[in-house]
PDB file of C-alpha atoms in Angstrom:
ATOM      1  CA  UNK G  90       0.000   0.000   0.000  1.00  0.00           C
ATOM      2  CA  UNK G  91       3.056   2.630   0.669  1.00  0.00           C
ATOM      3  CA  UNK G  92       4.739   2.031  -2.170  1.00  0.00           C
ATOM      4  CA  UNK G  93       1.237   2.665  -4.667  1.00  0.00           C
ATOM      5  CA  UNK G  94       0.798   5.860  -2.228  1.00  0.00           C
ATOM      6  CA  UNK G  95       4.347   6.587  -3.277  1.00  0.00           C
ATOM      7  CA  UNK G  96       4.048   5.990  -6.645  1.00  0.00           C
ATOM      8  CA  UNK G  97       1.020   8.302  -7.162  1.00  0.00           C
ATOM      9  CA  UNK G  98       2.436  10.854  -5.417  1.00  0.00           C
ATOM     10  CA  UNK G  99       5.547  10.620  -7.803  1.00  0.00           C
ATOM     11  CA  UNK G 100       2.894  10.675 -10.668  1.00  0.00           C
ATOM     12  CA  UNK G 101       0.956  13.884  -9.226  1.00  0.00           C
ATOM     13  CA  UNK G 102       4.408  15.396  -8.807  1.00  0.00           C
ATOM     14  CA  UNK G 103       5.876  14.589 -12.495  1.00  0.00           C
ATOM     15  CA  UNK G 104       2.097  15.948 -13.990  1.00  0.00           C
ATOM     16  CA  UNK G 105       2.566  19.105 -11.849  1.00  0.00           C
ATOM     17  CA  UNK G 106       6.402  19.640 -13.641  1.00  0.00           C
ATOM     18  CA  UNK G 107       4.962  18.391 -16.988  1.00  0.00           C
ATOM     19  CA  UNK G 108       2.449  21.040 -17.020  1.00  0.00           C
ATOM     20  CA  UNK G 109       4.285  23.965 -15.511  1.00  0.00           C
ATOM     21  CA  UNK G 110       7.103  23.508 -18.217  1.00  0.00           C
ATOM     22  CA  UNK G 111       4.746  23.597 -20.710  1.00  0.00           C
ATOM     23  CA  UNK G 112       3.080  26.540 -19.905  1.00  0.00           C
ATOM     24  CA  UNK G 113       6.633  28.568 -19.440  1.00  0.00           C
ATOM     25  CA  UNK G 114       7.676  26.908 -23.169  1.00  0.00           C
ATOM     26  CA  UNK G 115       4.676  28.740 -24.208  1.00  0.00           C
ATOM     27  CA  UNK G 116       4.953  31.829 -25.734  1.00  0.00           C
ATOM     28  CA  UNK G 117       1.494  32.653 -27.041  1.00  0.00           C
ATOM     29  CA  UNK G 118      -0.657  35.238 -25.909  1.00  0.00           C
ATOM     30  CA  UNK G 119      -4.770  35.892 -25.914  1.00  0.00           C
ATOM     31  CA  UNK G 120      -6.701  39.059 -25.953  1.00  0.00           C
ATOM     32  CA  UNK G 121     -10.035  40.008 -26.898  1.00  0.00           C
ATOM     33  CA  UNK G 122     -10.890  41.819 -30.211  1.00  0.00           C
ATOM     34  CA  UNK G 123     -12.287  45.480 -30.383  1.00  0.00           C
ATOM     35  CA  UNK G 124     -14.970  47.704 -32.158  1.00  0.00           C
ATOM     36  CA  UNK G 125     -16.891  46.806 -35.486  1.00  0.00           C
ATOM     37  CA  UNK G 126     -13.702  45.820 -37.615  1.00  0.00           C
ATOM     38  CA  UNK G 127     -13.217  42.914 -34.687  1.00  0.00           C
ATOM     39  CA  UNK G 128      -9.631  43.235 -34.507  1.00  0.00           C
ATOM     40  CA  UNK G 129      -6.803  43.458 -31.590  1.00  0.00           C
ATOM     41  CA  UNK G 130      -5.364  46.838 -31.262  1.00  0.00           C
ATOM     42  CA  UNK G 131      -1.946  46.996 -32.785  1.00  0.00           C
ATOM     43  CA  UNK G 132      -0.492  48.596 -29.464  1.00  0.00           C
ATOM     44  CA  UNK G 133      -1.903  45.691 -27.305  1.00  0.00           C
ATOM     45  CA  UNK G 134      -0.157  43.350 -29.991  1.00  0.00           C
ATOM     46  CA  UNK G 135       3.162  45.245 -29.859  1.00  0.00           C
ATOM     47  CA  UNK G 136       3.068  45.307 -26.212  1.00  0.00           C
ATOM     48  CA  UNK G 137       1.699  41.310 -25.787  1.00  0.00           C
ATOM     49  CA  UNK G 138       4.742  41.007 -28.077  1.00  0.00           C
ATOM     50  CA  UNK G 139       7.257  42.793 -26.378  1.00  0.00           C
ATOM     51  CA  UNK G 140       6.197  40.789 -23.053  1.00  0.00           C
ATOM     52  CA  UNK G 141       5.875  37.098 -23.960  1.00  0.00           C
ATOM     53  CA  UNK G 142       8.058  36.914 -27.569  1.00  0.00           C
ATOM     54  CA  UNK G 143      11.051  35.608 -24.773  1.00  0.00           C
ATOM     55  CA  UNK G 144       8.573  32.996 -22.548  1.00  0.00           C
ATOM     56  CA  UNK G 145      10.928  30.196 -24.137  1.00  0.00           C
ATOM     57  CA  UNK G 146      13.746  31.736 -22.099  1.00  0.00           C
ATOM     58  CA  UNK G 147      15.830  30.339 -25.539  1.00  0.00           C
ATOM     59  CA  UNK G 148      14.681  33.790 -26.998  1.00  0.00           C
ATOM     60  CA  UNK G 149      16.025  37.495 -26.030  1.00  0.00           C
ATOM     61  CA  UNK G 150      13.719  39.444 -24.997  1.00  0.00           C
ATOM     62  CA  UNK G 151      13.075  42.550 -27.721  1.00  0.00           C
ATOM     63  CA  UNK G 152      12.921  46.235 -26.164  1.00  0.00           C
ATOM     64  CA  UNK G 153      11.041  47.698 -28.676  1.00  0.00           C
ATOM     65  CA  UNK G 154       7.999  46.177 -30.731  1.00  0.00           C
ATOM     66  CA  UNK G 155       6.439  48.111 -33.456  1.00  0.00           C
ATOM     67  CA  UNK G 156       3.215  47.144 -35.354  1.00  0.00           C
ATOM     68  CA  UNK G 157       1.452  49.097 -38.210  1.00  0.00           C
ATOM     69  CA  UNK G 158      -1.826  47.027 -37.574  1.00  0.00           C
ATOM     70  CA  UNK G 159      -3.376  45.411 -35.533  1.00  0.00           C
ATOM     71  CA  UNK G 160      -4.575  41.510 -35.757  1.00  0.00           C
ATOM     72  CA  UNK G 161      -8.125  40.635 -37.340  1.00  0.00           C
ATOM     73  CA  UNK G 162     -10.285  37.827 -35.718  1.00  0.00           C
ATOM     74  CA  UNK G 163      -9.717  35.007 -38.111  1.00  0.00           C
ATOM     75  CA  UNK G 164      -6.857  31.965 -37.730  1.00  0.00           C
ATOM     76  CA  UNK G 165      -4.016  32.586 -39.939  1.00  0.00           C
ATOM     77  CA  UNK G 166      -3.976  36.361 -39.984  1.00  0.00           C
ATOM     78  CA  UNK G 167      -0.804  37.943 -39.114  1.00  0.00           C
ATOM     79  CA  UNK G 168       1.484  41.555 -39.236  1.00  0.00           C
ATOM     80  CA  UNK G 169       4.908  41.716 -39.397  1.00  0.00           C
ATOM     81  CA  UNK G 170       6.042  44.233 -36.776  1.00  0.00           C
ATOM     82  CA  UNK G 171       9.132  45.489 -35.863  1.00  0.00           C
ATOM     83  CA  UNK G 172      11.291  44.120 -33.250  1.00  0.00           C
ATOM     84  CA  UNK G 173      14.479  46.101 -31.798  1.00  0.00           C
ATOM     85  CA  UNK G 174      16.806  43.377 -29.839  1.00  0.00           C
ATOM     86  CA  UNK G 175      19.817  46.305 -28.501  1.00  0.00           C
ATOM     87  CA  UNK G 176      20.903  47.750 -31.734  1.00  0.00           C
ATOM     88  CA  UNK G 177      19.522  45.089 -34.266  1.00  0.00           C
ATOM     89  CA  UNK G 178      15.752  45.083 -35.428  1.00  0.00           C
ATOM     90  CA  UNK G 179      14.442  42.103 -36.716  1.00  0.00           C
ATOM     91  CA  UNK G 180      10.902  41.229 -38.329  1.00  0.00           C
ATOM     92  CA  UNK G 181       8.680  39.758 -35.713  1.00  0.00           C
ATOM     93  CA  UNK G 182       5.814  37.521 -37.475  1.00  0.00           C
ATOM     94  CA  UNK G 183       2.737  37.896 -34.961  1.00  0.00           C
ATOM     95  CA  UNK G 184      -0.204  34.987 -36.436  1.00  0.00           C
ATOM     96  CA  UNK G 185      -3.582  34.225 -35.213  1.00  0.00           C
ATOM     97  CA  UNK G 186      -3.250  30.426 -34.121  1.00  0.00           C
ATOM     98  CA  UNK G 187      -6.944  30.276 -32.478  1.00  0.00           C
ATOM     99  CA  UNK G 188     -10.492  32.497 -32.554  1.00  0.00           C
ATOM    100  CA  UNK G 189     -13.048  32.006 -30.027  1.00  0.00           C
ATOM    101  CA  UNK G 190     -15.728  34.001 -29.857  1.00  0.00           C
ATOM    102  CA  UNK G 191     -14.135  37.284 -28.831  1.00  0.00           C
ATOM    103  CA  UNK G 192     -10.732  36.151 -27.273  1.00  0.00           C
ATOM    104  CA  UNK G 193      -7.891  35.729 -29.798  1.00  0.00           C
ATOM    105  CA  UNK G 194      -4.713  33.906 -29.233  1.00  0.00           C
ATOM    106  CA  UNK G 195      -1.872  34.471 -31.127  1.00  0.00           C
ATOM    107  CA  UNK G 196       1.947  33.205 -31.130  1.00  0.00           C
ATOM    108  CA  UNK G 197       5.517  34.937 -32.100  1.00  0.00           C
ATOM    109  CA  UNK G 198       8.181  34.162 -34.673  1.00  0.00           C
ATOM    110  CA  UNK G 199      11.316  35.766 -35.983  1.00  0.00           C
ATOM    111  CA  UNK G 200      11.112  36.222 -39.686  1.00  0.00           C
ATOM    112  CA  UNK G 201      14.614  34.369 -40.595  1.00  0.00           C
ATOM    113  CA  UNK G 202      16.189  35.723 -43.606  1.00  0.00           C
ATOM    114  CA  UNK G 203      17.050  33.833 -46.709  1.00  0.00           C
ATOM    115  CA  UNK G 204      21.268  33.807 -47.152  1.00  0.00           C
ATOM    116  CA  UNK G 205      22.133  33.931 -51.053  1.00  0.00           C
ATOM    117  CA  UNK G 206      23.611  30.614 -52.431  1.00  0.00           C
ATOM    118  CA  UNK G 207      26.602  31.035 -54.283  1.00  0.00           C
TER     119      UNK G 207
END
């Protein structure tokens, strides 16, 4: 009987870790959409941006994030906004993974540019 109390509390423990790591690995971010046009202002993007782009803790963190729109209400939308890490700006991809009924989540990626082949 110990060791099956043992055992489940090993399990409860390992869900607990399983579950926290995922949610720090996550880097996506949900807000709810605004006026007639049903989209997410682009300063609440920029700033959701700025704040959860480095959740991975792989990522640096940018300082600055620029958008010139904000995000419309349907899966698959996205802006490329501008993302100053120190002195380098990079393109920041922000897409529209999931809509539900007002509340929008959307995830971060770092536009990587194409080297020419020689």
């Amino acid at each position: 009987m110990k060791r099956i109390v043992i055992a489940l509390a090993v399990a409860a423990v390992l869900a607990g870790v399983a579950i926290t790591g995922w949610q720090v690995l996550d880097n996506t971010s949900t807000a709810t959409v605004q006026g007639e046009d049903r989209t997410v202002p682009r300063d609440e993007v920029a700033q959701k941006a700025k704040d959860n782009f480095a959740r991975p803790i792989i990522e640096e963190a940018p300082d600055k994030v620029s958008c010139p729109r904000g995000l419309r209400a349907k899966v698959y939308d996205h802006v490329r906004c501008t993302a100053t890490f120190g002195d380098e700006r990079k393109t920041l991809i922000v897409s529209v993974t999931n809509v539900d009924g007002d509340r929008v989540t959307f995830d971060y990626g770092v536009e990587e540019k194409e080297t020419e082949k020689k």
